[in-house]
């Protein structure tokens, strides 16, 4: 069964940084268990950015790739148009490191886990949308995790204001773009990917904004999973 | 009491990373008859010291007195000891059959692990046959091993089978619901028409009814049970009984 959950999160934020900063995220949408072949699948939508994720595993692994005490995680990111290139490979690495930190890989030694991400539409904040779709797909596959993670992208505009969850147009006009993966238990940064020039102060402000935004994302995860299990309760 | 924190959450949907902390008792009086109750963790829950962490998303279930586990939806099977599964024989090499159970590794089944099998009297198992067996060895570090006999050497329903039926793949949650002691789905099925059903805990079900059409009807029903709620399912069964579909 499939359901699409849309919710709008807006917060006039008064944070340590400055009173004019509002943490407003675009509309979220999420669907789990939508594909029939993979063991777990999810689709995550942020505004117009949409990513679909599929997880296979724990499955057989080639002897050359097997690790004796934990599972081998492979991430494949397919862009909307064209073959995957170097940019996709670096994004895959970011997602893979985050997943490896959150999953309990030692429960499945000498097995393989494959995560495939398909970009359906890119309107900014692509890496954070990929991270969110990956987390929902891993949960859907029933893989044991020590914590959940979410991705939040922040852009610093030309006049120094911080925009959370920017669109492609906002990203183009920004002087710095940062994506953080935040964990659900202690709200700490698991992975960061940054581009552009910014000061240390601005980096810390962006981390604070991302941590604030991540609470909303985790609440959205909880509501989505609750909806999914509600027919079985 | 510590377990009460967990008991409050029974039937609620929990996510990985949700934690329950128990206060540890520093002093235990020797004259106390009451032992501190410690919860027994089933699948989806992990215990470390006095912390209990959820590791799979799902609904928290409870069996008195202290057993808790996460009831989650999953398609992929991970072998566990003493579970009965339906396997497909993929190769014969020497004294061992290699059986595909849907896990990350193929399981091995010795030819002597059948009722009445001796070195001279080999069981009649070919590549591609279906076997109903149970795990004697199934942990994350070793290759899984299957046997078709129980502890006393009797088959007890296990062994080779498979002529004329249909094998389906369903979710593990549906299989558990079918095998539960008071199963709604099973009692609904019993009222339809007589059929033979073999349910493997690896998500595989084998169905055989008296005609091919009935077999197909039952297999379609079982596959749709995954996505239907209980009232919708009963509606489907009722329509069938009246002769529709």
Short mmCIF file of C-alpha atoms in Angstrom, two decimals:
data_model
loop_
_atom_site.label_atom_id
_atom_site.label_comp_id
_atom_site.label_asym_id
_atom_site.label_seq_id
_atom_site.Cartn_x
_atom_site.Cartn_y
_atom_site.Cartn_z
CA UNK A 1 0.00 0.00 0.00
CA UNK A 2 1.32 3.43 -0.71
CA UNK A 3 0.66 6.75 0.92
CA UNK A 4 2.12 10.14 0.42
CA UNK A 5 2.45 12.35 3.40
CA UNK A 6 2.88 16.04 2.92
CA UNK A 7 3.50 18.42 5.69
CA UNK A 8 4.77 21.93 5.76
CA UNK A 9 7.19 22.94 8.41
CA UNK A 10 7.81 26.53 9.16
CA UNK A 11 9.33 28.07 12.15
CA UNK A 12 10.00 31.70 12.90
CA UNK A 13 13.21 30.88 14.61
CA UNK A 14 14.80 32.79 17.43
CA UNK A 15 18.18 31.22 17.72
CA UNK A 16 21.52 32.19 19.08
CA UNK A 17 22.47 33.55 15.72
CA UNK A 18 20.27 36.41 14.70
CA UNK A 19 16.62 37.33 15.00
CA UNK A 20 16.16 37.67 11.26
CA UNK A 21 16.89 33.99 10.57
CA UNK A 22 13.83 31.86 9.86
CA UNK A 23 14.24 28.10 9.57
CA UNK A 24 11.71 27.29 6.94
CA UNK A 25 11.88 24.00 5.11
CA UNK A 26 9.99 23.12 1.96
CA UNK A 27 7.10 20.69 1.93
CA UNK A 28 8.13 17.09 2.67
CA UNK A 29 6.68 13.95 1.17
CA UNK A 30 7.63 10.35 1.76
CA UNK A 31 6.51 6.93 0.68
CA UNK A 32 7.85 3.55 1.83
CA UNK A 33 7.68 0.07 0.37
CA UNK A 34 6.75 1.29 -3.10
CA UNK A 35 8.94 -1.00 -5.21
CA UNK A 36 8.31 -4.73 -5.39
CA UNK A 37 11.80 -6.07 -6.18
CA UNK A 38 14.09 -4.47 -3.58
CA UNK A 39 14.02 -5.57 0.05
CA UNK A 40 13.39 -1.99 1.12
CA UNK A 41 12.48 1.10 -0.82
CA UNK A 42 11.47 4.68 -0.15
CA UNK A 43 10.93 7.89 -2.02
CA UNK A 44 11.58 11.29 -0.45
CA UNK A 45 10.40 14.63 -1.79
CA UNK A 46 11.56 18.05 -0.60
CA UNK A 47 9.71 20.77 -2.48
CA UNK A 48 10.49 19.82 -6.08
CA UNK A 49 13.58 17.74 -5.36
CA UNK A 50 12.70 14.06 -5.45
CA UNK A 51 14.86 10.98 -4.88
CA UNK A 52 13.95 7.29 -4.87
CA UNK A 53 16.01 4.76 -2.92
CA UNK A 54 16.12 0.97 -3.06
CA UNK A 55 17.97 -1.35 -0.68
CA UNK A 56 18.99 -4.94 -1.32
CA UNK A 57 20.41 -7.05 1.47
CA UNK A 58 21.84 -8.76 3.35
CA UNK A 59 22.67 -10.74 0.22
CA UNK A 60 25.52 -12.77 -1.24
CA UNK A 61 28.75 -10.96 -1.79
CA UNK A 62 31.64 -11.59 -4.16
CA UNK A 63 34.61 -13.12 -2.38
CA UNK A 64 36.81 -10.26 -3.55
CA UNK A 65 34.56 -7.72 -1.86
CA UNK A 66 33.67 -9.55 1.33
CA UNK A 67 34.77 -8.26 4.72
CA UNK A 68 35.21 -10.93 7.35
CA UNK A 69 33.55 -9.19 10.29
CA UNK A 70 30.99 -6.80 8.78
CA UNK A 71 28.71 -6.21 5.83
CA UNK A 72 29.95 -4.55 2.65
CA UNK A 73 27.83 -1.48 1.85
CA UNK A 74 27.74 -0.24 -1.71
CA UNK A 75 25.96 2.96 -2.71
CA UNK A 76 25.03 3.80 -6.30
CA UNK A 77 23.68 7.23 -7.21
CA UNK A 78 22.06 7.58 -10.61
CA UNK A 79 21.49 11.13 -11.86
CA UNK A 80 18.37 12.03 -13.76
CA UNK A 81 20.15 12.51 -17.07
CA UNK A 82 23.32 10.91 -18.31
CA UNK A 83 25.71 8.42 -16.75
CA UNK A 84 27.07 8.75 -13.23
CA UNK A 85 30.27 10.78 -13.08
CA UNK A 86 32.81 11.93 -10.55
CA UNK A 87 30.39 14.28 -8.78
CA UNK A 88 27.99 11.38 -8.20
CA UNK A 89 30.86 9.28 -6.89
CA UNK A 90 31.74 11.85 -4.27
CA UNK A 91 28.10 12.14 -3.24
CA UNK A 92 27.95 8.34 -3.02
CA UNK A 93 30.93 8.40 -0.70
CA UNK A 94 29.21 10.92 1.60
CA UNK A 95 26.07 8.80 1.77
CA UNK A 96 28.05 5.62 2.28
CA UNK A 97 30.05 6.98 5.19
CA UNK A 98 26.90 8.19 6.90
CA UNK A 99 25.10 4.87 6.43
CA UNK A 100 28.08 2.88 7.66
CA UNK A 101 28.11 4.93 10.84
CA UNK A 102 24.41 4.42 11.49
CA UNK A 103 23.97 0.77 10.49
CA UNK A 104 24.96 -2.17 12.64
CA UNK A 105 27.13 -3.79 9.99
CA UNK A 106 28.73 -6.31 12.32
CA UNK A 107 25.46 -8.25 12.45
CA UNK A 108 25.90 -9.41 8.86
CA UNK A 109 29.53 -10.37 8.21
CA UNK A 110 30.44 -11.50 4.71
CA UNK A 111 27.19 -10.12 3.28
CA UNK A 112 26.50 -7.27 0.94
CA UNK A 113 24.12 -4.36 1.30
CA UNK A 114 23.38 -2.37 -1.82
CA UNK A 115 21.73 1.04 -1.74
CA UNK A 116 20.64 2.51 -5.06
CA UNK A 117 19.53 6.14 -5.27
CA UNK A 118 17.76 7.46 -8.35
CA UNK A 119 17.41 11.21 -8.75
CA UNK A 120 13.96 11.93 -10.12
CA UNK A 121 14.21 15.71 -10.04
CA UNK A 122 16.85 18.07 -8.70
CA UNK A 123 15.71 21.46 -7.44
CA UNK A 124 18.39 22.08 -4.85
CA UNK A 125 19.40 20.29 -1.61
CA UNK A 126 20.01 17.10 -3.56
CA UNK A 127 22.49 15.50 -1.17
CA UNK A 128 20.26 15.99 1.85
CA UNK A 129 17.28 14.57 -0.04
CA UNK A 130 19.43 11.53 -0.94
CA UNK A 131 20.38 11.07 2.72
CA UNK A 132 16.75 11.25 3.84
CA UNK A 133 15.60 8.80 1.19
CA UNK A 134 18.46 6.46 2.13
CA UNK A 135 17.52 6.50 5.80
CA UNK A 136 13.87 5.75 5.09
CA UNK A 137 14.79 2.94 2.70
CA UNK A 138 17.17 1.35 5.21
CA UNK A 139 14.43 1.47 7.83
CA UNK A 140 11.97 -0.04 5.36
CA UNK A 141 14.34 -2.93 4.64
CA UNK A 142 14.43 -3.82 8.32
CA UNK A 143 18.19 -3.45 8.68
CA UNK A 144 19.39 -2.94 12.23
CA UNK A 145 20.50 0.60 12.89
CA UNK A 146 21.97 2.23 15.96
CA UNK A 147 20.40 5.60 15.16
CA UNK A 148 18.61 7.44 12.37
CA UNK A 149 20.17 10.18 10.31
CA UNK A 150 18.89 13.03 8.20
CA UNK A 151 20.41 15.46 5.76
CA UNK A 152 20.03 19.24 5.91
CA UNK A 153 21.48 21.68 3.38
CA UNK A 154 22.28 25.31 4.22
CA UNK A 155 23.20 28.04 1.78
CA UNK A 156 24.84 31.34 2.71
CA UNK A 157 23.55 34.14 0.50
CA UNK A 158 25.58 37.05 -0.81
CA UNK A 159 24.44 39.24 2.10
CA UNK A 160 25.29 36.66 4.78
CA UNK A 161 21.82 35.28 5.52
CA UNK A 162 21.47 31.54 6.01
CA UNK A 163 18.86 29.70 3.98
CA UNK A 164 17.94 26.16 5.04
CA UNK A 165 16.82 23.70 2.35
CA UNK A 166 17.61 26.02 -0.59
CA UNK A 167 16.15 25.64 -4.06
CA UNK A 168 18.40 25.37 -7.10
CA UNK A 169 18.01 29.10 -7.80
CA UNK A 170 19.00 29.99 -4.23
CA UNK A 171 21.97 27.62 -4.42
CA UNK A 172 23.21 29.29 -7.57
CA UNK A 173 23.22 32.73 -5.98
CA UNK A 174 24.82 31.60 -2.72
CA UNK A 175 28.48 32.05 -1.92
CA UNK A 176 28.68 28.89 0.20
CA UNK A 177 26.71 25.65 0.30
CA UNK A 178 26.87 23.12 3.14
CA UNK A 179 25.21 19.77 3.71
CA UNK A 180 25.26 18.11 7.10
CA UNK A 181 24.12 14.65 8.15
CA UNK A 182 22.71 14.80 11.69
CA UNK A 183 22.09 11.76 13.90
CA UNK A 184 18.87 11.27 15.80
CA UNK A 185 20.17 10.37 19.26
CA UNK A 186 22.48 13.26 20.08
CA UNK A 187 21.89 15.62 17.16
CA UNK A 188 25.57 15.57 16.29
CA UNK A 189 27.07 16.07 12.85
CA UNK A 190 27.94 12.74 11.23
CA UNK A 191 29.05 13.99 7.84
CA UNK A 192 29.60 17.39 6.31
CA UNK A 193 30.10 18.40 2.71
CA UNK A 194 30.82 22.06 2.02
CA UNK A 195 31.47 24.23 -0.98
CA UNK A 196 32.36 27.91 -1.20
CA UNK A 197 33.91 30.39 1.20
CA UNK A 198 32.65 31.09 4.70
CA UNK A 199 33.94 32.00 8.13
CA UNK A 200 34.18 29.71 11.16
CA UNK A 201 31.35 31.67 12.79
CA UNK A 202 29.12 31.12 9.78
CA UNK A 203 29.93 27.41 9.80
CA UNK A 204 28.86 27.12 13.42
CA UNK A 205 25.69 29.06 12.73
CA UNK A 206 24.86 26.74 9.86
CA UNK A 207 25.43 23.70 12.09
CA UNK A 208 23.02 25.17 14.63
CA UNK A 209 20.43 25.84 11.95
CA UNK A 210 20.80 22.28 10.63
CA UNK A 211 20.40 20.78 14.08
CA UNK A 212 17.23 22.78 14.58
CA UNK A 213 15.87 21.72 11.22
CA UNK A 214 16.75 18.07 11.81
CA UNK A 215 14.29 17.88 14.68
CA UNK A 216 11.49 18.57 12.25
CA UNK A 217 12.77 15.94 9.85
CA UNK A 218 12.96 13.28 12.55
CA UNK A 219 9.44 14.11 13.67
CA UNK A 220 8.37 13.67 10.07
CA UNK A 221 10.07 10.26 9.94
CA UNK A 222 8.20 9.22 13.06
CA UNK A 223 4.86 10.34 11.69
CA UNK A 224 5.49 8.59 8.38
CA UNK A 225 6.39 5.27 9.99
CA UNK A 226 3.46 5.56 12.36
CA UNK A 227 1.12 6.02 9.39
CA UNK A 228 2.64 3.02 7.71
CA UNK A 229 2.14 0.69 10.66
CA UNK A 230 -1.24 2.09 11.63
CA UNK A 231 -3.13 -0.44 9.53
CA UNK A 232 -1.41 -3.33 11.27
CA UNK A 233 -1.91 -2.15 14.83
CA UNK B 1 9.58 -0.92 38.37
CA UNK B 2 11.94 -0.67 35.39
CA UNK B 3 9.90 -2.83 33.07
CA UNK B 4 6.96 -0.48 33.45
CA UNK B 5 8.74 2.09 31.29
CA UNK B 6 8.72 -0.47 28.49
CA UNK B 7 5.20 -1.64 29.20
CA UNK B 8 3.86 1.87 28.68
CA UNK B 9 5.09 1.76 25.09
CA UNK B 10 3.59 -1.60 24.12
CA UNK B 11 1.72 -1.27 20.84
CA UNK B 12 3.47 1.97 19.91
CA UNK B 13 5.55 2.53 16.83
CA UNK B 14 9.21 3.03 17.73
CA UNK B 15 12.17 4.03 15.58
CA UNK B 16 15.84 2.95 15.68
CA UNK B 17 17.74 4.92 18.25
CA UNK B 18 14.89 5.15 20.77
CA UNK B 19 16.33 4.34 24.14
CA UNK B 20 15.09 3.10 27.49
CA UNK B 21 17.32 3.56 30.49
CA UNK B 22 16.93 1.49 33.61
CA UNK B 23 18.19 2.63 36.93
CA UNK B 24 20.58 0.09 38.30
CA UNK B 25 20.29 -0.91 41.89
CA UNK B 26 23.38 -0.21 43.88
CA UNK B 27 22.53 -2.22 46.93
CA UNK B 28 20.73 -5.52 46.99
CA UNK B 29 19.54 -6.70 50.35
CA UNK B 30 20.32 -10.32 51.02
CA UNK B 31 16.98 -10.86 52.69
CA UNK B 32 15.03 -9.58 49.68
CA UNK B 33 12.92 -12.16 47.94
CA UNK B 34 12.25 -9.86 45.02
CA UNK B 35 14.70 -10.04 42.15
CA UNK B 36 14.92 -6.99 39.92
CA UNK B 37 13.02 -7.78 36.74
CA UNK B 38 15.15 -7.59 33.65
CA UNK B 39 13.46 -7.56 30.26
CA UNK B 40 14.27 -10.28 27.73
CA UNK B 41 15.00 -8.70 24.35
CA UNK B 42 13.75 -10.25 21.15
CA UNK B 43 14.42 -9.20 17.56
CA UNK B 44 14.77 -5.48 17.01
CA UNK B 45 15.89 -4.65 20.55
CA UNK B 46 19.45 -4.51 21.81
CA UNK B 47 20.59 -4.39 25.38
CA UNK B 48 23.86 -2.97 26.66
CA UNK B 49 24.28 -2.65 30.38
CA UNK B 50 21.25 -0.87 31.73
CA UNK B 51 20.25 0.66 28.38
CA UNK B 52 17.80 -0.86 25.96
CA UNK B 53 18.00 0.51 22.40
CA UNK B 54 15.57 -0.06 19.56
CA UNK B 55 17.36 -1.13 16.39
CA UNK B 56 14.46 -1.70 13.95
CA UNK B 57 11.38 0.37 13.25
CA UNK B 58 8.12 -1.34 14.11
CA UNK B 59 5.52 -1.94 16.79
CA UNK B 60 6.64 -2.94 20.29
CA UNK B 61 5.11 -6.27 21.32
CA UNK B 62 5.09 -7.98 24.68
CA UNK B 63 4.68 -11.50 25.96
CA UNK B 64 4.31 -11.83 29.72
CA UNK B 65 6.29 -11.92 31.91
CA UNK B 66 9.35 -10.11 30.55
CA UNK B 67 9.70 -10.70 26.81
CA UNK B 68 9.68 -7.73 24.42
CA UNK B 69 10.35 -7.52 20.71
CA UNK B 70 9.82 -5.26 17.69
CA UNK B 71 7.23 -6.43 15.19
CA UNK B 72 8.53 -5.06 11.89
CA UNK B 73 7.75 -5.53 8.19
CA UNK B 74 10.53 -7.14 6.27
CA UNK B 75 11.05 -9.05 3.03
CA UNK B 76 14.58 -10.34 3.44
CA UNK B 77 15.15 -13.44 5.57
CA UNK B 78 18.08 -13.85 7.98
CA UNK B 79 18.56 -17.49 9.10
CA UNK B 80 17.88 -18.22 12.75
CA UNK B 81 18.27 -21.47 14.63
CA UNK B 82 15.31 -23.85 14.92
CA UNK B 83 13.21 -22.05 12.31
CA UNK B 84 11.56 -24.18 9.64
CA UNK B 85 12.02 -22.93 6.09
CA UNK B 86 11.29 -23.94 2.53
CA UNK B 87 14.49 -24.27 0.55
CA UNK B 88 15.27 -24.94 -3.10
CA UNK B 89 18.04 -27.45 -3.77
CA UNK B 90 20.62 -25.83 -6.04
CA UNK B 91 23.41 -28.38 -6.21
CA UNK B 92 24.56 -31.78 -5.04
CA UNK B 93 28.22 -32.15 -4.22
CA UNK B 94 29.39 -35.31 -2.57
CA UNK B 95 27.44 -35.82 0.62
CA UNK B 96 25.93 -32.39 0.87
CA UNK B 97 23.09 -30.56 -0.86
CA UNK B 98 23.35 -26.81 -1.24
CA UNK B 99 19.97 -25.22 -0.54
CA UNK B 100 18.85 -21.68 -1.31
CA UNK B 101 16.83 -20.32 1.61
CA UNK B 102 16.73 -16.68 0.54
CA UNK B 103 19.43 -15.49 2.92
CA UNK B 104 22.85 -14.08 2.25
CA UNK B 105 24.41 -17.55 1.99
CA UNK B 106 23.25 -20.92 0.77
CA UNK B 107 22.63 -23.48 3.49
CA UNK B 108 24.04 -26.99 3.49
CA UNK B 109 21.88 -30.09 3.98
CA UNK B 110 23.52 -33.44 4.55
CA UNK B 111 21.99 -36.42 2.77
CA UNK B 112 21.99 -38.32 6.04
CA UNK B 113 19.71 -35.77 7.68
CA UNK B 114 16.55 -37.39 6.35
CA UNK B 115 14.36 -39.93 8.08
CA UNK B 116 15.54 -43.45 7.37
CA UNK B 117 18.57 -42.34 5.37
CA UNK B 118 21.73 -44.39 5.52
CA UNK B 119 24.85 -44.46 3.42
CA UNK B 120 23.30 -47.14 1.26
CA UNK B 121 19.77 -45.80 1.32
CA UNK B 122 20.08 -42.27 -0.05
CA UNK B 123 17.09 -39.94 -0.14
CA UNK B 124 15.62 -39.15 -3.54
CA UNK B 125 16.46 -35.46 -3.80
CA UNK B 126 17.20 -33.79 -7.13
CA UNK B 127 18.40 -30.32 -8.02
CA UNK B 128 15.39 -28.01 -8.13
CA UNK B 129 13.36 -29.89 -5.51
CA UNK B 130 11.69 -28.13 -2.62
CA UNK B 131 12.63 -29.18 0.91
CA UNK B 132 11.04 -28.27 4.20
CA UNK B 133 13.80 -28.26 6.79
CA UNK B 134 14.90 -26.61 9.99
CA UNK B 135 18.15 -24.92 10.94
CA UNK B 136 20.53 -26.61 13.35
CA UNK B 137 23.29 -24.06 12.84
CA UNK B 138 22.40 -20.47 11.95
CA UNK B 139 24.52 -17.61 13.19
CA UNK B 140 26.19 -14.69 11.54
CA UNK B 141 29.65 -16.25 11.49
CA UNK B 142 29.05 -19.74 10.15
CA UNK B 143 27.47 -21.26 7.08
CA UNK B 144 23.85 -22.22 7.89
CA UNK B 145 23.07 -25.94 8.18
CA UNK B 146 19.70 -27.58 7.67
CA UNK B 147 18.25 -30.94 8.70
CA UNK B 148 15.02 -32.68 7.75
CA UNK B 149 14.67 -34.64 10.99
CA UNK B 150 13.89 -33.53 14.50
CA UNK B 151 15.83 -34.39 17.62
CA UNK B 152 14.51 -37.94 17.84
CA UNK B 153 15.21 -38.85 14.21
CA UNK B 154 11.66 -38.56 12.87
CA UNK B 155 10.70 -36.43 9.88
CA UNK B 156 7.82 -34.67 11.63
CA UNK B 157 6.48 -33.14 8.43
CA UNK B 158 9.85 -32.15 7.01
CA UNK B 159 11.52 -33.47 3.89
CA UNK B 160 11.20 -33.25 0.12
CA UNK B 161 7.91 -32.21 -1.46
CA UNK B 162 6.62 -30.20 -4.27
CA UNK B 163 4.67 -31.99 -6.94
CA UNK B 164 1.92 -29.91 -8.50
CA UNK B 165 1.78 -26.90 -6.21
CA UNK B 166 2.79 -23.26 -6.44
CA UNK B 167 5.58 -21.54 -4.50
CA UNK B 168 5.07 -17.89 -3.55
CA UNK B 169 7.20 -15.26 -1.91
CA UNK B 170 5.50 -13.12 0.73
CA UNK B 171 6.66 -10.82 3.48
CA UNK B 172 7.95 -12.24 6.76
CA UNK B 173 5.19 -10.46 8.66
CA UNK B 174 2.48 -12.34 6.75
CA UNK B 175 4.20 -15.65 7.43
CA UNK B 176 4.31 -14.93 11.14
CA UNK B 177 0.65 -13.97 11.10
CA UNK B 178 -0.22 -17.24 9.34
CA UNK B 179 1.72 -19.30 11.86
CA UNK B 180 0.37 -17.53 14.94
CA UNK B 181 -1.71 -19.79 17.22
CA UNK B 182 -5.01 -17.96 16.62
CA UNK B 183 -4.62 -16.83 13.07
CA UNK B 184 -7.50 -14.94 11.44
CA UNK B 185 -6.13 -15.50 7.95
CA UNK B 186 -5.81 -19.24 8.45
CA UNK B 187 -9.32 -19.59 9.80
CA UNK B 188 -10.67 -17.54 6.87
CA UNK B 189 -8.77 -19.76 4.45
CA UNK B 190 -10.13 -22.92 6.04
CA UNK B 191 -13.63 -21.86 5.16
CA UNK B 192 -12.84 -21.39 1.48
CA UNK B 193 -11.85 -24.70 -0.02
CA UNK B 194 -9.55 -27.54 1.09
CA UNK B 195 -5.91 -26.98 0.24
CA UNK B 196 -2.45 -28.01 1.32
CA UNK B 197 -0.31 -25.24 2.67
CA UNK B 198 3.38 -25.35 3.65
CA UNK B 199 4.58 -22.16 5.32
CA UNK B 200 8.31 -21.46 5.57
CA UNK B 201 9.58 -18.78 7.91
CA UNK B 202 11.75 -17.43 5.13
CA UNK B 203 8.73 -15.89 3.49
CA UNK B 204 7.99 -18.78 1.13
CA UNK B 205 4.58 -20.47 0.99
CA UNK B 206 3.71 -23.54 -1.06
CA UNK B 207 0.07 -24.03 -1.97
CA UNK B 208 -1.75 -26.93 -3.57
CA UNK B 209 -5.53 -27.23 -3.97
CA UNK B 210 -7.59 -29.74 -5.88
CA UNK B 211 -7.68 -27.74 -9.10
CA UNK B 212 -5.19 -25.35 -10.66
CA UNK B 213 -7.72 -22.52 -10.59
CA UNK B 214 -8.27 -22.90 -6.86
CA UNK B 215 -4.50 -22.97 -6.32
CA UNK B 216 -4.14 -19.71 -8.21
CA UNK B 217 -7.00 -18.09 -6.31
CA UNK B 218 -5.43 -18.96 -2.96
CA UNK B 219 -2.00 -17.79 -4.01
CA UNK B 220 -3.36 -14.44 -5.24
CA UNK B 221 -5.27 -14.04 -1.99
CA UNK B 222 -2.21 -14.72 0.12
CA UNK B 223 -0.11 -12.25 -1.82
CA UNK B 224 -2.73 -9.56 -1.49
CA UNK B 225 -3.07 -10.16 2.26
CA UNK B 226 0.21 -8.32 2.67
CA UNK B 227 -1.31 -5.05 1.61
CA UNK B 228 -4.89 -5.37 2.78
CA UNK B 229 -6.20 -4.39 6.19
CA UNK B 230 -8.22 -6.94 8.14
CA UNK B 231 -11.68 -5.65 7.11
CA UNK B 232 -10.63 -5.43 3.45
CA UNK B 233 -9.35 -8.98 3.60
CA UNK B 234 -12.55 -10.32 5.08
CA UNK B 235 -14.43 -8.50 2.33
CA UNK B 236 -12.33 -10.29 -0.31
CA UNK B 237 -12.90 -13.69 1.28
CA UNK B 238 -16.61 -13.07 1.48
CA UNK B 239 -16.76 -12.15 -2.20
CA UNK B 240 -14.93 -15.35 -3.06
CA UNK B 241 -17.16 -17.53 -1.00
CA UNK B 242 -20.13 -16.15 -2.84
CA UNK B 243 -18.46 -17.23 -6.05
CA UNK B 244 -17.26 -13.90 -7.37
CA UNK B 245 -13.73 -13.12 -8.71
#
